Amino acid sequence: MAKQLDYHSIRAIFARFQAAEPEPKGELDHVNAYTLVVAVALSAQATDKGVNKATRGLFAVADTPQKMLDLGLDGVTEHIKTIGLYRQKAKNVIKMSQILVDDFGGEVPNSRAALQSLPGVGRKTANVVLNMWWGQPAQAVDTHIFRFGNRSGVAPGRDVDAVERAIEDHIPADFQLHAHHWMILHGRYICVARNPKCGVCLIRDLCLYEEKTL
């Protein structure tokens, strides 16, 4: 398994991320907590750009659970058919919306357990919503964070749960709120899967990755 960076190196890394992008934002379009939950759930095995393209029309007509139910399964399916696994995702959106109306008064809950009780919402989706909407320092580990955490030594782990724990254990508390956005953006645009852009990486000198590119 990848080596773990020391505390001072990790602090230096996140200080640089913060200086470069003080208020990092997620790239999924949304207008409220409900549309954020739907967008994140739809983003599984799909790109943010692809989801945004599909939800632009969807959220224009259905930005609450009740409006989504009024649109119906066929209507939701038609809007998101360009996204992978769209049929199952459409069913989940309808089921999720029904539960929110029936059990939560049409409001999105702000607890991880309640969020994870919704169809199509796993731990990662719940953590994204808790972080982006409720301002909680929850860490949603996706493929970009998993890759970056292990390569750099910031948060090594054999699986996503181990990486999540490593983030919580090793990243200083004052960087926890924005940590997952900084890591996602860095993994998406710099520390990419093939031919990482080490030559323009602002933490190149601190990273433990042994196969750095020029």
Short mmCIF file of C-alpha atoms in Angstrom, two decimals:
data_model
loop_
_atom_site.label_atom_id
_atom_site.label_comp_id
_atom_site.label_asym_id
_atom_site.label_seq_id
_atom_site.Cartn_x
_atom_site.Cartn_y
_atom_site.Cartn_z
CA MET A 1 0.00 0.00 0.00
CA ALA A 2 1.11 3.58 -0.61
CA LYS A 3 3.07 5.38 2.09
CA GLN A 4 1.45 7.95 4.36
CA LEU A 5 2.68 11.55 4.19
CA ASP A 6 3.57 13.28 7.44
CA TYR A 7 1.33 15.93 9.00
CA HIS A 8 3.44 18.91 8.00
CA SER A 9 3.57 17.87 4.33
CA ILE A 10 -0.21 17.35 4.24
CA ARG A 11 -0.77 20.76 5.82
CA ALA A 12 1.53 22.32 3.21
CA ILE A 13 -0.36 20.59 0.39
CA PHE A 14 -3.75 21.86 1.50
CA ALA A 15 -2.41 25.32 2.21
CA ARG A 16 -1.36 25.44 -1.47
CA PHE A 17 -4.75 24.13 -2.61
CA GLN A 18 -6.45 26.79 -0.48
CA ALA A 19 -4.24 29.58 -1.82
CA ALA A 20 -4.95 28.53 -5.42
CA GLU A 21 -8.73 28.01 -4.91
CA PRO A 22 -10.04 29.39 -1.58
CA GLU A 23 -13.67 28.36 -2.19
CA PRO A 24 -13.74 25.25 -4.41
CA LYS A 25 -17.14 24.31 -5.78
CA GLY A 26 -18.66 21.08 -7.01
CA GLU A 27 -19.39 20.95 -10.72
CA LEU A 28 -22.90 19.47 -10.59
CA ASP A 29 -25.62 22.03 -11.32
CA HIS A 30 -28.40 22.29 -8.72
CA VAL A 31 -30.79 24.88 -7.32
CA ASN A 32 -31.64 23.40 -3.91
CA ALA A 33 -30.91 20.43 -1.65
CA TYR A 34 -33.34 18.19 -3.53
CA THR A 35 -31.88 18.82 -6.98
CA LEU A 36 -28.40 18.30 -5.50
CA VAL A 37 -29.37 14.86 -4.17
CA VAL A 38 -30.86 13.92 -7.54
CA ALA A 39 -27.86 15.22 -9.49
CA VAL A 40 -25.34 13.38 -7.32
CA ALA A 41 -27.35 10.15 -7.50
CA LEU A 42 -27.50 10.47 -11.30
CA SER A 43 -23.74 11.07 -11.51
CA ALA A 44 -22.84 7.48 -10.60
CA GLN A 45 -20.96 6.05 -13.61
CA ALA A 46 -21.57 9.27 -15.52
CA THR A 47 -19.70 12.54 -16.00
CA ASP A 48 -20.76 15.77 -14.31
CA LYS A 49 -21.03 17.44 -17.72
CA GLY A 50 -23.32 14.69 -18.98
CA VAL A 51 -25.50 14.93 -15.88
CA ASN A 52 -25.71 18.73 -16.12
CA LYS A 53 -26.81 18.49 -19.74
CA ALA A 54 -29.60 16.06 -18.82
CA THR A 55 -30.78 17.84 -15.67
CA ARG A 56 -30.94 21.31 -17.22
CA GLY A 57 -34.36 20.55 -18.69
CA LEU A 58 -35.40 18.21 -15.87
CA PHE A 59 -34.84 20.70 -13.05
CA ALA A 60 -36.54 23.45 -15.05
CA VAL A 61 -39.81 21.56 -14.69
CA ALA A 62 -39.20 19.48 -11.55
CA ASP A 63 -37.15 21.03 -8.75
CA THR A 64 -39.12 19.54 -5.83
CA PRO A 65 -40.08 15.95 -4.96
CA GLN A 66 -43.77 16.61 -5.69
CA LYS A 67 -43.07 18.16 -9.09
CA MET A 68 -40.87 15.14 -9.92
CA LEU A 69 -43.74 12.81 -8.99
CA ASP A 70 -46.10 14.89 -11.11
CA LEU A 71 -43.69 14.52 -14.04
CA GLY A 72 -43.84 10.75 -13.63
CA LEU A 73 -41.49 7.90 -14.47
CA ASP A 74 -41.82 8.29 -18.23
CA GLY A 75 -41.14 12.01 -18.04
CA VAL A 76 -38.04 11.55 -15.86
CA THR A 77 -36.78 8.75 -18.11
CA GLU A 78 -37.13 10.92 -21.19
CA HIS A 79 -35.07 13.72 -19.64
CA ILE A 80 -32.18 11.54 -18.44
CA LYS A 81 -31.95 8.93 -21.22
CA THR A 82 -28.51 10.23 -22.26
CA ILE A 83 -27.07 9.13 -18.89
CA GLY A 84 -25.78 5.63 -18.23
CA LEU A 85 -28.17 3.27 -16.37
CA TYR A 86 -30.91 5.83 -16.93
CA ARG A 87 -33.86 3.44 -16.57
CA GLN A 88 -32.89 2.30 -13.07
CA LYS A 89 -31.87 5.82 -12.09
CA ALA A 90 -35.26 7.19 -13.19
CA LYS A 91 -37.00 4.58 -11.02
CA ASN A 92 -34.80 5.55 -8.07
CA VAL A 93 -35.55 9.26 -8.54
CA ILE A 94 -39.29 8.56 -8.44
CA LYS A 95 -39.00 6.25 -5.41
CA MET A 96 -36.75 8.76 -3.64
CA SER A 97 -39.19 11.58 -4.33
CA GLN A 98 -42.12 9.55 -2.99
CA ILE A 99 -40.26 8.78 0.25
CA LEU A 100 -39.27 12.43 0.68
CA VAL A 101 -42.92 13.48 0.28
CA ASP A 102 -44.33 10.71 2.49
CA ASP A 103 -41.73 10.55 5.25
CA PHE A 104 -39.85 13.86 5.26
CA GLY A 105 -42.47 16.44 4.35
CA GLY A 106 -40.86 17.01 0.96
CA GLU A 107 -37.61 18.17 2.59
CA VAL A 108 -34.15 16.64 2.23
CA PRO A 109 -32.89 15.33 5.60
CA ASN A 110 -29.52 16.44 6.93
CA SER A 111 -28.35 13.17 8.49
CA ARG A 112 -26.26 10.55 6.73
CA ALA A 113 -28.45 7.67 7.91
CA ALA A 114 -31.64 9.32 6.64
CA LEU A 115 -30.04 10.20 3.31
CA GLN A 116 -28.73 6.67 2.85
CA SER A 117 -32.25 5.32 3.41
CA LEU A 118 -33.25 6.90 0.09
CA PRO A 119 -33.17 4.75 -3.10
CA GLY A 120 -30.06 5.37 -5.17
CA VAL A 121 -28.29 7.22 -2.35
CA GLY A 122 -25.17 5.54 -1.00
CA ARG A 123 -22.59 6.79 1.47
CA LYS A 124 -20.71 8.79 -1.18
CA THR A 125 -23.84 10.61 -2.36
CA ALA A 126 -24.89 11.29 1.23
CA ASN A 127 -21.47 12.72 2.05
CA VAL A 128 -21.52 15.02 -1.00
CA VAL A 129 -24.91 16.41 0.05
CA LEU A 130 -23.89 16.81 3.70
CA ASN A 131 -20.76 18.65 2.59
CA MET A 132 -22.08 20.83 -0.23
CA TRP A 133 -25.50 21.73 1.16
CA TRP A 134 -25.25 21.39 4.92
CA GLY A 135 -21.62 22.49 5.28
CA GLN A 136 -20.50 19.38 7.15
CA PRO A 137 -16.89 18.15 6.75
CA ALA A 138 -18.05 14.86 5.20
CA GLN A 139 -15.65 13.18 2.77
CA ALA A 140 -17.08 11.65 -0.39
CA VAL A 141 -14.43 9.36 -1.90
CA ASP A 142 -14.75 8.91 -5.65
CA THR A 143 -12.25 7.46 -8.14
CA HIS A 144 -10.36 10.77 -8.37
CA ILE A 145 -9.89 11.05 -4.61
CA PHE A 146 -9.03 7.36 -4.27
CA ARG A 147 -6.32 7.72 -6.93
CA PHE A 148 -4.94 10.99 -5.58
CA GLY A 149 -5.02 9.85 -1.94
CA ASN A 150 -2.98 6.74 -2.72
CA ARG A 151 -0.58 8.28 -5.23
CA SER A 152 0.27 11.33 -3.18
CA GLY A 153 0.36 9.70 0.24
CA VAL A 154 -2.22 12.18 1.55
CA ALA A 155 -4.80 9.47 2.28
CA PRO A 156 -3.72 5.96 1.29
CA GLY A 157 -6.12 3.04 1.64
CA ARG A 158 -7.03 -0.27 0.04
CA ASP A 159 -10.69 0.72 -0.44
CA VAL A 160 -12.85 3.84 -0.36
CA ASP A 161 -13.75 3.37 3.31
CA ALA A 162 -10.08 3.23 4.27
CA VAL A 163 -9.33 6.34 2.22
CA GLU A 164 -12.26 8.16 3.84
CA ARG A 165 -10.90 7.30 7.29
CA ALA A 166 -7.41 8.39 6.26
CA ILE A 167 -8.75 11.76 5.12
CA GLU A 168 -10.56 12.25 8.42
CA ASP A 169 -7.53 11.12 10.43
CA HIS A 170 -4.72 12.94 8.62
CA ILE A 171 -6.02 16.12 6.98
CA PRO A 172 -5.96 19.06 9.44
CA ALA A 173 -9.38 20.06 10.74
CA ASP A 174 -9.25 23.55 9.25
CA PHE A 175 -9.04 22.03 5.75
CA GLN A 176 -11.67 19.30 6.21
CA LEU A 177 -14.66 21.26 4.87
CA HIS A 178 -13.22 21.77 1.38
CA ALA A 179 -10.82 18.80 1.33
CA HIS A 180 -12.88 16.56 -0.91
CA HIS A 181 -13.47 19.30 -3.50
CA TRP A 182 -9.78 20.18 -3.69
CA MET A 183 -8.90 16.51 -4.13
CA ILE A 184 -11.61 15.82 -6.71
CA LEU A 185 -10.62 18.81 -8.83
CA HIS A 186 -6.92 17.96 -8.56
CA GLY A 187 -7.60 14.34 -9.50
CA ARG A 188 -9.91 15.31 -12.35
CA TYR A 189 -7.63 17.85 -14.01
CA ILE A 190 -4.03 17.29 -12.84
CA CYS A 191 -3.55 13.91 -11.17
CA VAL A 192 -5.39 12.11 -13.97
CA ALA A 193 -5.42 8.33 -14.35
CA ARG A 194 -3.17 8.14 -17.40
CA ASN A 195 -0.18 10.45 -17.83
CA PRO A 196 -0.73 12.63 -14.75
CA LYS A 197 0.29 16.25 -15.32
CA CYS A 198 3.07 16.25 -12.76
CA GLY A 199 4.94 18.97 -14.65
CA VAL A 200 2.30 21.56 -13.75
CA CYS A 201 1.31 20.12 -10.36
CA LEU A 202 1.55 22.63 -7.54
CA ILE A 203 2.35 19.91 -4.97
CA ARG A 204 4.85 17.94 -7.08
CA ASP A 205 7.68 18.40 -4.56
CA LEU A 206 5.55 17.08 -1.67
CA CYS A 207 3.83 14.17 -3.43
CA LEU A 208 5.15 10.64 -2.82
CA TYR A 209 4.23 9.29 -6.28
CA GLU A 210 7.38 7.61 -7.59
CA GLU A 211 6.48 7.58 -11.30
CA LYS A 212 6.16 11.34 -11.78
CA THR A 213 5.93 12.52 -15.37
CA LEU A 214 7.98 15.39 -16.72
#
